[in-house]
Amino acid sequence: MSRPTLSGACAAMLRRDLTLAWRRRGDIAMPVLYALIVATLFPFALGPENALLERIAGGVVLVTVLLAMLLALDAMFRSDIEDGSLEQLVLAPQPLATLLAMKILAHWITTALPLIVVAPLLAGMLHLPAQVMPVLVLSLLLATPLLSLLGAILVALTAGTRRSGMLLALMLLPLCVPVVIFAAGAVAAAQQGLPWLAPIAWLGAALALALVLAPLACAAALRIALDA
Amino acid sequence: MANWIPLWMHKLGSPPIFYRFAGVLRPWMIALALLTGIIALYGGLVLAPADYQQGDAYRIIFIHVPSAWMSLFIYGVMAVASFIALVWRLKLAEIVAMESAPIGAAFTFITLVTGSLWGKPMWGTWWTWDARLTSELVLLFLYLGVIGLYHSFEDRRQGARAAAFLAIIGIINVPIVHFSVNWWNTLHQGSTVRILGPSKMSGNMIWPLLTMMAATKFYYIASLFGRVRTDLLAMESGKDWVRQIAEKEAAR
């Protein structure tokens, strides 16, 4: 039996995860609906003043997207643990970190990308000025993969436990604080007409670092969690 | 060559030997913590002069600053023990890392509470989203995450390894807390005590502070040893040495 090449295995992994997600299209819509509902709660809670909503719009959208991603993160490895395919993945001859990177990529495409698509809509509902929109999308494009990568490590750590939802929030929150600060900082700076490239550059640097290190950490965490 | 040091370290990693070692050392640590603590409190609350700017309210630093130092120090100890636990799978290192977490969380909590007690008369607010306050709060969340993850596993050793991994990831926050007052110029005052070079504090204020720092260290060791001893008994229950201790206690 011939062994598949690394790129072949990666492509197969990606195709499998995307197909699985596509078969359950309803699940992809859930984080988007959740974000929509949370964002609509803010005008009800704070009052529908345009000036106030405009000022908080960027931050609200970021936090909403973060919360929606947090909810979706829990499911990243669950079905694979239940049917035992995660163990097969660990035993595969290809490096586990690379295969996990593909899983994280598939997860980002199915959960974060739809959120980024609706983010301008959410921001528009909260009266974010149209000229800030590109900066918001850009900061989301850099921040969401970071959250996916960080989250994947923590999900892998909790893979051996049964109740992980709340715990995941507690663990991810401290680690994602810098991401939120820089992403929201870029949007706020753009809104005030200040240069916004510096926080975006920080996000990019962090993303480059996480792209290299997070899959390795995720693989190590998964090995610990499955060690039982 | 004297190779008794590595040999001694190696022996200390064994649960029954560490159990006895910690049992002998613990009363001394409690005594030292009490002694240095009382001296430091007397020096800080009675002997030290009132601050020319803040009056007597500044005296809370004799609790606040040593707690803040300990919150970072214990995180460092926890991370180092976690690293040892993951690399060499030493049972004792796992326990030390996991039992450090609640103590560190307590010191972090004390730091936040005393800080806001001081902040009310000085800054006019209990809480502000200042860089150092926020990063200290994040440190508390990190501690709680480690504790939570440890307890969410059914297998304790597996939980300890997972939580140890989280502790190592979280260490990026420690330099952020430490340097936050230098990096961001916000409300919190800069550091006045220096290890290198002269401190910006008068001598009769600084010695109680340093004494209190020693007291918190001794307290940490005493508390850690107590917790580790209990944990060792629970983890090793069923082993021969635990049975011997249990029989001896029962015969008393």
Tab-separated table of C-alpha atoms in Angstrom:
chain	number	residue	atom	x	y	z
A	1	MET	CA	0.000	0.000	0.000
A	2	SER	CA	1.446	3.310	-0.991
A	3	ARG	CA	1.540	6.097	1.553
A	4	PRO	CA	-0.169	9.373	0.541
A	5	THR	CA	2.065	12.405	0.252
A	6	LEU	CA	1.811	15.198	2.801
A	7	SER	CA	0.087	17.564	0.389
A	8	GLY	CA	-2.272	14.790	-0.637
A	9	ALA	CA	-3.153	14.048	2.968
A	10	CYS	CA	-3.659	17.749	3.685
A	11	ALA	CA	-5.948	18.168	0.693
A	12	ALA	CA	-7.925	15.084	1.700
A	13	MET	CA	-8.211	16.367	5.272
A	14	LEU	CA	-9.450	19.770	4.113
A	15	ARG	CA	-11.890	18.240	1.628
A	16	ARG	CA	-13.258	15.849	4.257
A	17	ASP	CA	-13.845	18.561	6.868
A	18	LEU	CA	-15.427	20.939	4.391
A	19	THR	CA	-17.689	18.179	3.047
A	20	LEU	CA	-18.733	17.241	6.575
A	21	ALA	CA	-19.519	20.879	7.330
A	22	TRP	CA	-21.428	21.258	4.060
A	23	ARG	CA	-23.567	18.214	4.860
A	24	ARG	CA	-24.695	20.021	8.001
A	25	ARG	CA	-25.241	23.444	6.511
A	26	GLY	CA	-27.557	24.419	9.363
A	27	ASP	CA	-24.636	24.346	11.789
A	28	ILE	CA	-22.719	26.868	9.697
A	29	ALA	CA	-25.606	29.326	9.979
A	30	MET	CA	-25.772	29.100	13.768
A	31	PRO	CA	-22.818	31.344	14.704
A	32	VAL	CA	-24.016	33.935	12.171
A	33	LEU	CA	-27.518	33.945	13.646
A	34	TYR	CA	-26.063	34.128	17.143
A	35	ALA	CA	-23.900	37.128	16.223
A	36	LEU	CA	-26.905	38.817	14.605
A	37	ILE	CA	-29.038	38.340	17.720
A	38	VAL	CA	-26.332	39.504	20.152
A	39	ALA	CA	-25.631	42.595	18.044
A	40	THR	CA	-29.336	43.501	17.940
A	41	LEU	CA	-29.506	43.294	21.732
A	42	PHE	CA	-27.131	46.240	22.139
A	43	PRO	CA	-29.455	48.972	20.792
A	44	PHE	CA	-32.192	47.586	23.040
A	45	ALA	CA	-29.938	47.587	26.088
A	46	LEU	CA	-28.169	50.911	25.501
A	47	GLY	CA	-30.884	52.877	23.730
A	48	PRO	CA	-31.101	53.635	20.019
A	49	GLU	CA	-29.051	56.856	19.973
A	50	ASN	CA	-27.132	57.005	16.713
A	51	ALA	CA	-24.095	58.793	18.154
A	52	LEU	CA	-23.663	56.271	20.967
A	53	LEU	CA	-24.114	53.251	18.696
A	54	GLU	CA	-21.687	54.681	16.171
A	55	ARG	CA	-19.040	55.023	18.847
A	56	ILE	CA	-19.370	51.448	20.158
A	57	ALA	CA	-20.114	49.724	16.824
A	58	GLY	CA	-16.583	48.505	16.092
A	59	GLY	CA	-16.060	47.042	19.558
A	60	VAL	CA	-19.498	45.454	19.660
A	61	VAL	CA	-18.967	43.723	16.323
A	62	LEU	CA	-15.559	42.411	17.429
A	63	VAL	CA	-16.817	41.060	20.748
A	64	THR	CA	-19.880	39.566	19.066
A	65	VAL	CA	-17.748	37.780	16.493
A	66	LEU	CA	-15.438	36.555	19.262
A	67	LEU	CA	-18.366	35.145	21.259
A	68	ALA	CA	-19.845	33.453	18.202
A	69	MET	CA	-16.475	31.872	17.435
A	70	LEU	CA	-16.159	30.745	21.038
A	71	LEU	CA	-19.456	28.890	20.762
A	72	ALA	CA	-18.409	27.216	17.540
A	73	LEU	CA	-14.937	26.289	18.817
A	74	ASP	CA	-16.301	23.670	21.155
A	75	ALA	CA	-17.373	21.553	18.186
A	76	MET	CA	-13.982	21.636	16.467
A	77	PHE	CA	-12.890	18.140	17.480
A	78	ARG	CA	-16.038	16.756	19.060
A	79	SER	CA	-17.389	14.574	16.261
A	80	ASP	CA	-13.860	13.337	15.523
A	81	ILE	CA	-13.398	12.284	19.135
A	82	GLU	CA	-16.781	10.579	19.230
A	83	ASP	CA	-16.204	8.426	16.153
A	84	GLY	CA	-12.538	7.786	16.905
A	85	SER	CA	-11.128	9.419	13.798
A	86	LEU	CA	-9.000	11.735	15.920
A	87	GLU	CA	-6.997	8.771	17.195
A	88	GLN	CA	-6.466	7.713	13.593
A	89	LEU	CA	-5.231	11.198	12.855
A	90	VAL	CA	-2.722	10.993	15.712
A	91	LEU	CA	-1.504	7.638	14.383
A	92	ALA	CA	-1.216	8.891	10.795
A	93	PRO	CA	2.291	8.877	9.285
A	94	GLN	CA	1.985	12.562	8.346
A	95	PRO	CA	2.963	15.143	10.974
A	96	LEU	CA	0.012	15.746	13.269
A	97	ALA	CA	0.621	19.505	13.437
A	98	THR	CA	0.202	19.915	9.664
A	99	LEU	CA	-2.991	17.868	9.590
A	100	LEU	CA	-4.357	19.862	12.529
A	101	ALA	CA	-3.477	23.085	10.719
A	102	MET	CA	-5.757	21.873	7.905
A	103	LYS	CA	-8.528	21.131	10.414
A	104	ILE	CA	-8.145	24.619	11.877
A	105	LEU	CA	-8.232	26.113	8.381
A	106	ALA	CA	-11.425	24.187	7.566
A	107	HIS	CA	-12.953	25.330	10.843
A	108	TRP	CA	-12.003	28.941	10.117
A	109	ILE	CA	-13.551	28.742	6.628
A	110	THR	CA	-16.804	27.321	7.958
A	111	THR	CA	-17.280	29.517	11.038
A	112	ALA	CA	-15.210	32.696	10.815
A	113	LEU	CA	-15.620	33.437	7.126
A	114	PRO	CA	-19.449	33.646	7.266
A	115	LEU	CA	-19.079	35.902	10.309
A	116	ILE	CA	-16.715	38.207	8.412
A	117	VAL	CA	-19.205	38.324	5.559
A	118	VAL	CA	-22.030	39.487	7.839
A	119	ALA	CA	-19.815	41.765	9.974
A	120	PRO	CA	-20.301	44.829	7.690
A	121	LEU	CA	-24.053	44.244	7.942
A	122	LEU	CA	-23.881	44.172	11.749
A	123	ALA	CA	-21.636	47.235	11.786
A	124	GLY	CA	-24.012	49.018	9.399
A	125	MET	CA	-26.948	48.265	11.685
A	126	LEU	CA	-24.990	49.999	14.452
A	127	HIS	CA	-24.256	52.982	12.167
A	128	LEU	CA	-20.531	52.418	11.736
A	129	PRO	CA	-19.374	54.912	9.049
A	130	ALA	CA	-18.928	53.267	5.658
A	131	GLN	CA	-15.336	54.431	5.229
A	132	VAL	CA	-14.285	52.502	8.370
A	133	MET	CA	-15.771	49.266	7.013
A	134	PRO	CA	-12.635	48.137	5.088
A	135	VAL	CA	-10.526	48.532	8.239
A	136	LEU	CA	-13.044	46.503	10.236
A	137	VAL	CA	-13.005	43.704	7.665
A	138	LEU	CA	-9.215	43.788	7.476
A	139	SER	CA	-8.813	43.593	11.255
A	140	LEU	CA	-11.359	40.756	11.368
A	141	LEU	CA	-9.479	38.930	8.602
A	142	LEU	CA	-6.353	39.044	10.773
A	143	ALA	CA	-7.998	38.596	14.182
A	144	THR	CA	-10.298	35.648	13.464
A	145	PRO	CA	-7.543	33.228	12.304
A	146	LEU	CA	-5.624	34.183	15.449
A	147	LEU	CA	-8.651	33.319	17.569
A	148	SER	CA	-9.138	30.068	15.670
A	149	LEU	CA	-5.495	29.084	16.216
A	150	LEU	CA	-5.462	30.025	19.914
A	151	GLY	CA	-8.833	28.406	20.430
A	152	ALA	CA	-7.723	25.194	18.734
A	153	ILE	CA	-4.964	24.728	21.337
A	154	LEU	CA	-7.432	25.132	24.184
A	155	VAL	CA	-10.075	22.925	22.572
A	156	ALA	CA	-7.416	20.264	22.121
A	157	LEU	CA	-6.540	20.577	25.822
A	158	THR	CA	-10.148	20.032	26.851
A	159	ALA	CA	-10.626	17.196	24.351
A	160	GLY	CA	-10.396	14.648	27.168
A	161	THR	CA	-13.095	16.260	29.297
A	162	ARG	CA	-16.834	16.164	28.964
A	163	ARG	CA	-17.904	19.604	30.197
A	164	SER	CA	-15.762	22.127	28.416
A	165	GLY	CA	-18.011	24.943	27.167
A	166	MET	CA	-17.715	27.404	30.060
A	167	LEU	CA	-14.164	26.363	30.809
A	168	LEU	CA	-13.180	27.178	27.238
A	169	ALA	CA	-14.429	30.751	27.688
A	170	LEU	CA	-12.445	31.110	30.907
A	171	MET	CA	-9.271	29.860	29.252
A	172	LEU	CA	-9.596	31.707	25.941
A	173	LEU	CA	-10.535	35.097	27.370
A	174	PRO	CA	-7.128	35.963	28.910
A	175	LEU	CA	-5.300	34.835	25.785
A	176	CYS	CA	-7.464	36.755	23.334
A	177	VAL	CA	-7.354	40.077	25.194
A	178	PRO	CA	-4.415	41.417	23.101
A	179	VAL	CA	-6.180	40.347	19.889
A	180	VAL	CA	-9.305	42.276	20.869
A	181	ILE	CA	-7.290	45.311	21.963
A	182	PHE	CA	-5.389	45.591	18.671
A	183	ALA	CA	-8.347	44.768	16.406
A	184	ALA	CA	-10.625	47.241	18.170
A	185	GLY	CA	-7.766	49.739	18.327
A	186	ALA	CA	-7.393	49.694	14.552
A	187	VAL	CA	-11.133	50.273	14.030
A	188	ALA	CA	-11.251	53.048	16.646
A	189	ALA	CA	-8.222	54.770	15.122
A	190	ALA	CA	-9.748	54.628	11.641
A	191	GLN	CA	-13.001	56.048	13.004
A	192	GLN	CA	-11.159	59.035	14.478
A	193	GLY	CA	-9.202	59.581	11.279
A	194	LEU	CA	-5.915	58.525	12.878
A	195	PRO	CA	-3.348	56.192	11.280
A	196	TRP	CA	-4.519	52.610	11.895
A	197	LEU	CA	-1.715	50.625	10.311
A	198	ALA	CA	0.274	50.009	13.524
A	199	PRO	CA	-2.308	47.825	15.342
A	200	ILE	CA	-2.977	45.997	12.059
A	201	ALA	CA	0.749	45.305	11.762
A	202	TRP	CA	0.786	43.964	15.338
A	203	LEU	CA	-2.099	41.647	14.495
A	204	GLY	CA	-0.264	40.476	11.393
A	205	ALA	CA	2.899	39.794	13.375
A	206	ALA	CA	0.961	37.844	16.000
A	207	LEU	CA	-0.808	35.889	13.278
A	208	ALA	CA	2.505	34.981	11.617
A	209	LEU	CA	3.820	33.744	14.967
A	210	ALA	CA	0.637	31.821	15.752
A	211	LEU	CA	0.555	30.217	12.296
A	212	VAL	CA	3.926	28.641	12.991
A	213	LEU	CA	3.575	27.793	16.688
A	214	ALA	CA	-0.128	27.124	17.281
A	215	PRO	CA	-0.452	23.917	15.202
A	216	LEU	CA	2.574	22.489	17.039
A	217	ALA	CA	1.096	23.469	20.411
A	218	CYS	CA	-2.268	22.094	19.331
A	219	ALA	CA	-0.698	18.751	18.443
A	220	ALA	CA	1.115	18.608	21.782
A	221	ALA	CA	-2.072	19.481	23.651
A	222	LEU	CA	-4.037	16.823	21.800
A	223	ARG	CA	-1.432	14.200	22.649
A	224	ILE	CA	-1.745	15.151	26.334
A	225	ALA	CA	-5.541	15.036	26.231
A	226	LEU	CA	-5.737	11.677	24.464
A	227	ASP	CA	-3.070	10.125	26.650
A	228	ALA	CA	-5.527	8.466	29.058
B	1	MET	CA	33.228	15.557	42.322
B	2	ALA	CA	30.407	16.083	44.731
B	3	ASN	CA	27.403	14.534	43.103
B	4	TRP	CA	25.310	14.578	46.250
B	5	ILE	CA	23.384	17.647	45.041
B	6	PRO	CA	21.840	15.978	41.976
B	7	LEU	CA	21.391	12.809	44.006
B	8	TRP	CA	19.584	14.736	46.752
B	9	MET	CA	17.408	16.522	44.179
B	10	HIS	CA	16.616	13.209	42.595
B	11	LYS	CA	15.627	11.672	45.909
B	12	LEU	CA	13.499	14.696	46.767
B	13	GLY	CA	11.378	13.974	43.712
B	14	SER	CA	10.147	10.792	45.333
B	15	PRO	CA	6.795	11.286	47.097
B	16	PRO	CA	7.546	9.678	50.505
B	17	ILE	CA	10.857	11.514	50.886
B	18	PHE	CA	9.341	14.841	49.887
B	19	TYR	CA	6.423	14.179	52.235
B	20	ARG	CA	8.812	13.832	55.182
B	21	PHE	CA	11.048	16.695	54.025
B	22	ALA	CA	8.085	19.054	53.695
B	23	GLY	CA	6.733	17.919	57.041
B	24	VAL	CA	9.983	18.803	58.784
B	25	LEU	CA	10.386	22.131	57.024
B	26	ARG	CA	6.797	23.357	57.194
B	27	PRO	CA	6.652	24.413	60.884
B	28	TRP	CA	9.881	26.396	60.431
B	29	MET	CA	8.431	28.138	57.388
B	30	ILE	CA	5.254	29.034	59.286
B	31	ALA	CA	7.328	30.391	62.175
B	32	LEU	CA	9.536	32.419	59.817
B	33	ALA	CA	6.494	33.759	57.957
B	34	LEU	CA	4.856	34.856	61.212
B	35	LEU	CA	8.056	36.392	62.581
B	36	THR	CA	8.984	38.340	59.434
B	37	GLY	CA	5.342	39.256	58.856
B	38	ILE	CA	4.955	40.782	62.320
B	39	ILE	CA	8.256	42.647	62.046
B	40	ALA	CA	7.298	43.961	58.613
B	41	LEU	CA	3.846	45.064	59.765
B	42	TYR	CA	5.303	46.820	62.809
B	43	GLY	CA	7.912	48.498	60.649
B	44	GLY	CA	5.403	49.441	57.993
B	45	LEU	CA	2.451	50.524	60.087
B	46	VAL	CA	4.221	52.053	63.104
B	47	LEU	CA	7.859	52.908	62.433
B	48	ALA	CA	7.697	54.122	58.838
B	49	PRO	CA	6.903	57.836	58.454
B	50	ALA	CA	3.786	59.069	56.691
B	51	ASP	CA	4.229	59.856	53.020
B	52	TYR	CA	4.571	63.568	52.218
B	53	GLN	CA	1.975	63.259	49.481
B	54	GLN	CA	-0.310	60.390	50.368
B	55	GLY	CA	-0.254	60.570	54.161
B	56	ASP	CA	-0.996	57.317	55.913
B	57	ALA	CA	-3.008	55.792	53.080
B	58	TYR	CA	0.132	54.680	51.316
B	59	ARG	CA	0.722	52.060	54.030
B	60	ILE	CA	-1.476	49.593	52.179
B	61	ILE	CA	1.472	49.041	49.851
B	62	PHE	CA	3.034	46.888	52.564
B	63	ILE	CA	0.325	44.349	51.705
B	64	HIS	CA	-0.388	45.331	48.117
B	65	VAL	CA	3.092	45.357	46.608
B	66	PRO	CA	4.369	42.063	48.126
B	67	SER	CA	1.127	40.378	47.022
B	68	ALA	CA	1.584	41.712	43.510
B	69	TRP	CA	5.163	40.432	43.450
B	70	MET	CA	3.981	37.048	44.681
B	71	SER	CA	1.219	36.857	42.073
B	72	LEU	CA	3.884	36.998	39.361
B	73	PHE	CA	6.479	34.958	41.241
B	74	ILE	CA	4.069	32.078	41.876
B	75	TYR	CA	3.031	32.105	38.233
B	76	GLY	CA	6.697	31.743	37.344
B	77	VAL	CA	7.129	28.856	39.788
B	78	MET	CA	3.992	27.231	38.419
B	79	ALA	CA	5.210	27.578	34.834
B	80	VAL	CA	8.661	26.154	35.634
B	81	ALA	CA	7.125	23.242	37.559
B	82	SER	CA	4.706	22.727	34.664
B	83	PHE	CA	7.576	22.584	32.226
B	84	ILE	CA	9.361	20.005	34.382
B	85	ALA	CA	6.116	18.061	34.721
B	86	LEU	CA	5.578	17.942	30.964
B	87	VAL	CA	9.133	17.136	29.998
B	88	TRP	CA	10.179	14.700	32.712
B	89	ARG	CA	6.683	13.635	33.822
B	90	LEU	CA	7.658	14.082	37.443
B	91	LYS	CA	4.648	13.470	39.664
B	92	LEU	CA	5.901	15.909	42.284
B	93	ALA	CA	6.326	18.702	39.750
B	94	GLU	CA	2.738	18.242	38.602
B	95	ILE	CA	1.504	18.552	42.160
B	96	VAL	CA	3.683	21.574	42.912
B	97	ALA	CA	2.411	23.328	39.774
B	98	MET	CA	-1.235	22.576	40.458
B	99	GLU	CA	-1.104	23.392	44.165
B	100	SER	CA	0.666	26.684	43.437
B	101	ALA	CA	-2.256	27.870	41.326
B	102	PRO	CA	-4.811	28.471	44.115
B	103	ILE	CA	-2.193	30.271	46.251
B	104	GLY	CA	-1.213	32.443	43.308
B	105	ALA	CA	-4.858	33.173	42.561
B	106	ALA	CA	-5.343	34.212	46.207
B	107	PHE	CA	-2.383	36.620	46.069
B	108	THR	CA	-3.666	38.045	42.767
B	109	PHE	CA	-7.072	38.560	44.347
B	110	ILE	CA	-5.525	40.289	47.382
B	111	THR	CA	-3.548	42.523	45.023
B	112	LEU	CA	-6.687	43.562	43.149
B	113	VAL	CA	-8.714	44.157	46.332
B	114	THR	CA	-6.036	46.151	48.176
B	115	GLY	CA	-5.321	48.069	44.988
B	116	SER	CA	-8.912	49.180	44.644
B	117	LEU	CA	-9.143	49.986	48.372
B	118	TRP	CA	-6.176	52.284	47.866
B	119	GLY	CA	-7.476	53.575	44.556
B	120	LYS	CA	-10.713	54.931	46.017
B	121	PRO	CA	-9.138	57.677	48.201
B	122	MET	CA	-6.143	58.269	45.900
B	123	TRP	CA	-7.545	58.140	42.373
B	124	GLY	CA	-11.182	58.655	43.339
B	125	THR	CA	-12.283	55.388	41.773
B	126	TRP	CA	-12.408	51.728	42.741
B	127	TRP	CA	-11.565	50.506	39.300
B	128	THR	CA	-10.212	51.927	36.094
B	129	TRP	CA	-9.250	50.179	32.880
B	130	ASP	CA	-5.603	50.921	33.407
B	131	ALA	CA	-3.017	48.683	31.755
B	132	ARG	CA	-1.620	47.212	34.957
B	133	LEU	CA	-4.980	46.657	36.600
B	134	THR	CA	-6.339	44.979	33.499
B	135	SER	CA	-3.327	42.730	33.028
B	136	GLU	CA	-3.448	41.734	36.714
B	137	LEU	CA	-7.128	40.846	36.257
B	138	VAL	CA	-6.185	38.777	33.210
B	139	LEU	CA	-3.599	37.036	35.410
B	140	LEU	CA	-6.378	36.100	37.839
B	141	PHE	CA	-8.410	34.661	34.945
B	142	LEU	CA	-5.368	32.671	33.839
B	143	TYR	CA	-4.982	31.186	37.311
B	144	LEU	CA	-8.700	30.348	37.401
B	145	GLY	CA	-8.469	28.748	33.958
B	146	VAL	CA	-5.595	26.529	35.089
B	147	ILE	CA	-7.485	25.518	38.245
B	148	GLY	CA	-10.665	24.887	36.272
B	149	LEU	CA	-8.963	22.787	33.636
B	150	TYR	CA	-7.169	20.730	36.313
B	151	HIS	CA	-10.444	19.868	38.011
B	152	SER	CA	-12.378	19.108	34.829
B	153	PHE	CA	-10.491	15.880	34.154
B	154	GLU	CA	-11.440	12.656	35.847
B	155	ASP	CA	-7.858	11.453	35.819
B	156	ARG	CA	-5.853	13.810	38.043
B	157	ARG	CA	-2.490	13.293	36.390
B	158	GLN	CA	-3.945	13.852	32.948
B	159	GLY	CA	-5.682	16.988	34.220
B	160	ALA	CA	-2.429	18.179	35.739
B	161	ARG	CA	-0.588	17.753	32.451
B	162	ALA	CA	-3.272	19.580	30.458
B	163	ALA	CA	-3.393	22.432	32.981
B	164	ALA	CA	0.410	22.579	33.045
B	165	PHE	CA	0.355	23.108	29.290
B	166	LEU	CA	-2.123	25.956	29.715
B	167	ALA	CA	0.073	27.494	32.420
B	168	ILE	CA	3.018	27.536	30.022
B	169	ILE	CA	0.972	29.148	27.240
B	170	GLY	CA	-0.255	31.776	29.688
B	171	ILE	CA	3.235	32.846	30.727
B	172	ILE	CA	3.237	35.447	27.931
B	173	ASN	CA	1.053	37.540	30.230
B	174	VAL	CA	3.662	37.762	33.001
B	175	PRO	CA	6.045	40.155	31.217
B	176	ILE	CA	3.001	42.166	30.118
B	177	VAL	CA	1.972	42.668	33.759
B	178	HIS	CA	5.493	43.408	34.850
B	179	PHE	CA	6.332	45.974	32.197
B	180	SER	CA	2.855	47.424	31.733
B	181	VAL	CA	3.646	50.515	33.828
B	182	ASN	CA	6.727	51.204	31.729
B	183	TRP	CA	5.148	50.441	28.364
B	184	TRP	CA	1.865	52.323	28.785
B	185	ASN	CA	1.819	55.589	30.625
B	186	THR	CA	-1.452	55.217	32.461
B	187	LEU	CA	-2.745	55.970	35.934
B	188	HIS	CA	-0.732	53.388	37.856
B	189	GLN	CA	2.511	54.730	39.257
B	190	GLY	CA	5.837	53.456	37.943
B	191	SER	CA	8.041	51.096	39.876
B	192	THR	CA	9.905	52.631	42.802
B	193	VAL	CA	11.810	49.606	44.041
B	194	ARG	CA	14.770	48.623	41.918
B	195	ILE	CA	16.942	45.580	42.103
B	196	LEU	CA	19.642	47.255	40.046
B	197	GLY	CA	20.537	50.748	41.114
B	198	PRO	CA	19.147	52.844	43.968
B	199	SER	CA	15.442	52.689	44.774
B	200	LYS	CA	13.289	55.791	44.674
B	201	MET	CA	12.037	55.152	48.172
B	202	SER	CA	13.379	56.134	51.557
B	203	GLY	CA	15.134	53.476	53.618
B	204	ASN	CA	12.712	53.319	56.534
B	205	MET	CA	9.890	52.654	54.099
B	206	ILE	CA	11.681	50.099	52.015
B	207	TRP	CA	12.917	47.700	54.674
B	208	PRO	CA	9.402	46.771	55.884
B	209	LEU	CA	8.442	46.233	52.260
B	210	LEU	CA	11.357	43.890	51.632
B	211	THR	CA	10.719	42.095	54.938
B	212	MET	CA	7.106	41.599	53.963
B	213	MET	CA	8.299	40.218	50.664
B	214	ALA	CA	10.292	37.605	52.583
B	215	ALA	CA	7.251	36.898	54.785
B	216	THR	CA	5.032	36.226	51.771
B	217	LYS	CA	7.685	33.924	50.314
B	218	PHE	CA	7.868	31.933	53.556
B	219	TYR	CA	4.079	31.818	53.724
B	220	TYR	CA	3.929	30.557	50.162
B	221	ILE	CA	6.409	27.772	50.889
B	222	ALA	CA	4.574	26.757	54.069
B	223	SER	CA	1.193	26.803	52.356
B	224	LEU	CA	2.504	24.966	49.306
B	225	PHE	CA	4.146	22.268	51.428
B	226	GLY	CA	0.921	21.699	53.346
B	227	ARG	CA	-1.111	21.408	50.165
B	228	VAL	CA	1.446	19.186	48.459
B	229	ARG	CA	1.559	16.837	51.459
B	230	THR	CA	-2.225	16.422	51.415
B	231	ASP	CA	-2.207	15.935	47.669
B	232	LEU	CA	0.579	13.361	47.851
B	233	LEU	CA	-1.406	11.316	50.377
B	234	ALA	CA	-4.490	11.454	48.161
B	235	MET	CA	-2.587	10.633	44.979
B	236	GLU	CA	-0.509	7.835	46.530
B	237	SER	CA	-3.298	6.337	48.637
B	238	GLY	CA	-2.940	2.603	48.503
B	239	LYS	CA	0.849	2.781	48.352
B	240	ASP	CA	2.780	1.219	51.183
B	241	TRP	CA	4.268	4.386	52.651
B	242	VAL	CA	0.851	6.041	52.897
B	243	ARG	CA	-0.536	2.954	54.643
B	244	GLN	CA	2.304	3.097	57.164
B	245	ILE	CA	1.534	6.755	57.907
B	246	ALA	CA	-2.161	5.998	58.230
B	247	GLU	CA	-1.468	3.129	60.628
B	248	LYS	CA	0.844	5.297	62.705
B	249	GLU	CA	-1.775	8.031	62.890
B	250	ALA	CA	-4.462	5.510	63.796
B	251	ALA	CA	-2.310	4.031	66.587
B	252	ARG	CA	-1.820	7.453	68.197
